[in-house]
C-alpha positions as CSV (number, residue, x, y, z in Angstrom):
1,M,22.8,4.3,53.0
2,Q,22.6,0.5,53.4
3,Q,19.3,-1.3,52.9
4,E,17.5,-2.1,56.2
5,Y,15.3,-5.3,56.1
6,T,12.4,-6.0,58.7
7,Y,11.7,-9.5,57.3
8,I,14.6,-11.8,56.7
9,L,13.7,-15.0,54.6
10,L,16.3,-17.8,55.0
11,D,16.7,-20.8,52.9
12,L,17.8,-24.0,54.7
13,D,20.0,-26.2,53.2
14,G,23.3,-24.5,52.3
15,T,22.5,-21.3,54.3
16,V,21.2,-22.3,57.9
17,T,22.5,-25.9,57.8
18,D,25.2,-27.8,55.9
19,S,23.1,-30.8,55.1
20,M,25.1,-32.0,52.0
21,E,26.0,-35.5,53.8
22,G,22.4,-36.6,54.5
23,I,21.0,-35.4,51.2
24,T,23.8,-37.2,49.0
25,K,23.7,-40.2,50.7
26,S,19.9,-40.4,50.4
27,I,20.3,-39.4,46.6
28,R,22.7,-42.2,46.4
29,Y,20.4,-44.5,48.1
30,A,17.7,-43.6,45.8
31,L,19.7,-43.8,42.7
32,K,20.9,-47.6,43.5
33,H,17.3,-48.8,43.2
34,F,17.5,-47.9,39.8
35,G,20.8,-49.4,39.3
36,I,23.0,-46.3,39.3
37,E,26.3,-46.6,41.3
38,V,27.8,-43.6,42.8
39,N,31.0,-43.9,44.7
40,D,32.0,-39.9,45.2
41,L,29.3,-38.0,46.9
42,N,30.7,-34.7,45.5
43,E,29.1,-35.8,42.3
44,L,25.6,-35.3,44.0
45,R,26.5,-32.1,45.3
46,K,24.3,-30.5,42.5
47,F,21.3,-32.2,43.9
48,V,21.4,-30.0,47.2
49,G,19.1,-27.1,47.0
50,P,17.0,-27.5,43.6
51,P,13.6,-29.3,43.7
52,L,14.2,-33.2,43.7
53,K,11.9,-34.0,41.1
54,E,13.5,-31.7,38.4
55,S,17.1,-32.7,39.4
56,L,16.2,-36.3,38.9
57,M,14.7,-35.4,35.4
58,E,17.4,-33.0,34.4
59,F,20.6,-35.0,35.7
60,C,19.4,-38.5,35.4
61,H,17.0,-38.0,32.5
62,F,14.3,-39.6,34.5
63,S,10.7,-39.6,33.2
64,A,8.3,-37.6,35.5
65,D,7.0,-41.1,37.3
66,Q,10.6,-42.4,37.2
67,A,11.3,-39.1,39.5
68,E,8.3,-39.5,41.6
69,E,9.6,-43.2,42.4
70,G,12.9,-41.8,43.0
71,I,11.7,-39.3,45.6
72,R,9.9,-42.1,47.5
73,K,13.0,-44.2,47.7
74,Y,15.2,-41.1,48.6
75,R,12.5,-40.3,51.7
76,E,13.1,-44.1,52.9
77,R,16.5,-43.1,53.9
78,F,16.2,-39.3,54.5
79,A,13.2,-39.5,56.7
80,D,14.8,-41.2,59.6
81,T,18.6,-41.2,58.8
82,G,19.7,-38.5,56.3
83,I,17.6,-35.6,57.9
84,Y,20.2,-35.8,61.0
85,E,23.3,-36.0,58.9
86,N,23.4,-32.6,59.2
87,A,25.0,-29.4,61.0
88,V,24.5,-25.7,61.8
89,Y,26.9,-23.3,60.1
90,P,29.2,-22.1,62.6
91,G,28.1,-18.6,64.0
92,M,24.4,-19.3,62.5
93,E,22.5,-19.6,65.9
94,R,24.5,-16.5,67.1
95,L,23.4,-14.5,63.9
96,L,19.7,-15.7,64.6
97,Q,20.1,-14.5,68.1
98,E,21.0,-11.2,67.0
99,L,18.3,-10.8,64.3
100,N,15.9,-11.7,66.9
101,G,17.3,-9.2,69.3
102,A,17.3,-6.4,66.8
103,G,13.5,-6.8,66.0
104,K,13.8,-8.7,62.8
105,Q,10.9,-11.2,61.7
106,V,13.0,-14.2,60.8
107,M,11.3,-16.8,58.6
108,L,12.4,-20.0,56.8
109,A,11.9,-20.3,53.0
110,T,12.8,-23.8,51.9
111,G,12.3,-25.8,48.7
112,K,12.7,-28.6,51.3
113,P,9.1,-30.1,52.6
114,A,7.8,-28.2,55.6
115,Y,7.6,-31.2,57.6
116,Y,11.2,-32.1,57.6
117,A,12.5,-28.5,57.7
118,E,10.5,-28.1,61.1
119,K,12.2,-31.5,62.4
120,I,15.4,-30.3,61.4
121,L,15.1,-26.9,63.3
122,D,13.7,-28.8,66.4
123,H,16.7,-30.9,66.2
124,F,19.1,-28.5,66.3
125,H,16.9,-26.2,69.0
126,L,16.7,-23.3,66.3
127,S,12.7,-23.4,65.9
128,D,12.2,-20.5,68.5
129,Y,14.1,-18.1,66.3
130,F,11.8,-18.5,63.4
131,K,8.4,-16.7,63.1
132,F,7.6,-19.0,60.5
133,V,8.3,-22.0,58.5
134,G,7.7,-22.1,54.9
135,G,8.5,-25.1,52.8
136,S,7.1,-27.4,50.3
137,G,4.4,-30.2,50.6
138,L,5.2,-33.7,50.8
139,D,2.6,-34.1,48.1
140,G,4.9,-31.8,45.4
141,S,3.0,-28.6,46.1
142,L,4.8,-25.5,46.4
143,S,7.9,-27.0,44.7
144,H,9.4,-23.5,43.4
145,K,10.9,-21.2,45.5
146,D,8.9,-18.0,44.2
147,E,5.8,-20.3,45.3
148,V,7.3,-20.7,48.7
149,I,8.2,-17.2,49.2
150,R,4.7,-16.0,48.1
151,H,3.3,-18.5,50.7
152,V,5.3,-16.7,53.3
153,L,4.7,-13.4,52.5
154,E,0.8,-14.0,52.0
155,N,0.7,-16.1,55.5
156,N,2.4,-13.1,57.6
157,D,0.4,-10.4,55.8
158,I,3.7,-8.9,54.4
159,R,3.0,-6.1,51.7
160,D,5.9,-3.4,51.8
161,L,8.4,-5.8,49.6
162,S,11.1,-3.3,50.1
163,K,11.3,-4.6,53.8
164,V,11.9,-8.1,52.8
165,V,15.1,-9.9,51.8
166,M,15.6,-13.7,50.7
167,V,19.2,-15.5,51.6
168,G,20.2,-18.5,49.9
169,D,23.0,-20.0,48.2
170,R,21.8,-21.5,44.8
171,K,20.3,-19.7,41.6
172,H,16.7,-20.9,42.7
173,D,16.8,-18.5,45.8
174,I,17.8,-15.7,43.6
175,I,15.2,-16.3,40.6
176,G,12.4,-17.2,43.3
177,A,13.2,-13.4,45.2
178,R,13.2,-11.7,41.9
179,K,10.0,-13.4,40.6
180,T,8.3,-12.1,43.7
181,G,9.6,-8.7,43.7
182,I,12.0,-8.9,46.6
183,D,15.7,-8.2,47.4
184,C,18.0,-11.5,47.8
185,I,21.4,-11.9,49.2
186,G,23.6,-14.7,47.9
187,V,26.0,-16.8,50.1
188,L,29.2,-18.5,49.1
189,Y,29.5,-20.9,52.0
190,G,26.7,-22.9,50.9
191,Y,26.4,-25.1,47.7
192,G,26.5,-22.4,44.8
193,D,29.5,-20.3,43.5
194,R,29.9,-16.7,42.8
195,E,29.1,-17.2,38.9
196,E,25.9,-19.0,39.7
197,L,24.6,-16.3,42.2
198,T,25.9,-13.5,40.0
199,Q,24.1,-14.9,37.0
200,A,20.9,-15.3,38.6
201,G,21.0,-11.7,39.5
202,A,21.8,-11.5,43.5
203,K,21.7,-7.9,44.8
204,R,24.5,-8.7,47.1
205,I,26.7,-11.8,47.6
206,V,28.6,-12.5,51.0
207,A,31.2,-15.1,51.7
208,S,30.8,-16.0,55.4
209,V,28.2,-15.9,58.1
210,E,30.0,-13.0,59.4
211,E,29.7,-11.0,56.2
212,L,25.7,-11.9,56.2
213,K,25.5,-10.4,59.7
214,Q,27.1,-7.1,58.4
215,A,24.5,-7.1,55.4
216,L,21.6,-7.9,57.6
217,L,22.4,-5.7,60.9
218,P,24.4,-3.1,59.5
219,Q,23.5,-0.6,62.5
220,N,24.8,-3.1,64.8
221,H,28.1,-3.6,63.1
222,L,28.6,0.4,62.9
223,H,28.0,0.4,66.3
224,N,30.6,-2.4,67.1
225,Q,33.3,-0.7,65.1
């Protein structure tokens, strides 16, 4: 019998929306400030998902202070332009409708600042599908996925962790879920690959939004056979 979840925690970038263009162009803008020129945006795909400060320190060998400055430059472009260079994955709004219709509690758990996440959901008219939006703070608080997940669980008084699942596309989503004791489904249509999600310990991996629907609404799927 397949596990039935009541609380569905969704990542944003690479899970609900395809945000690569806005993020990578804003990263390129920030790096240019440091004299680093990037022509191929695909080189910056690795920045989509993980905490930005960590990525700048890991991939660009920035100091903590340089990374903070990089984030400020990134936001100069992202706040007004990059945030909207984004698209909802085909079938995602329909899935959100069906999850709500089935009585599921859908919540956002993103490493992106909640301030930006709320703007993005509003822009795409998705806000009404989410009971709660959990994200990091603009001040750098809740920068790790397990902190965001705990924030969501505590603010919604969710105690039965067997009823909760995290859905995300990068290892940070999987690791964060495992640290907090909840299941995690990895999606392959985002920015991570099967090897990354498998090594991180995803309980299940799906290739498409349709497969995700089958994982989250198994009863509906059976009835539609």
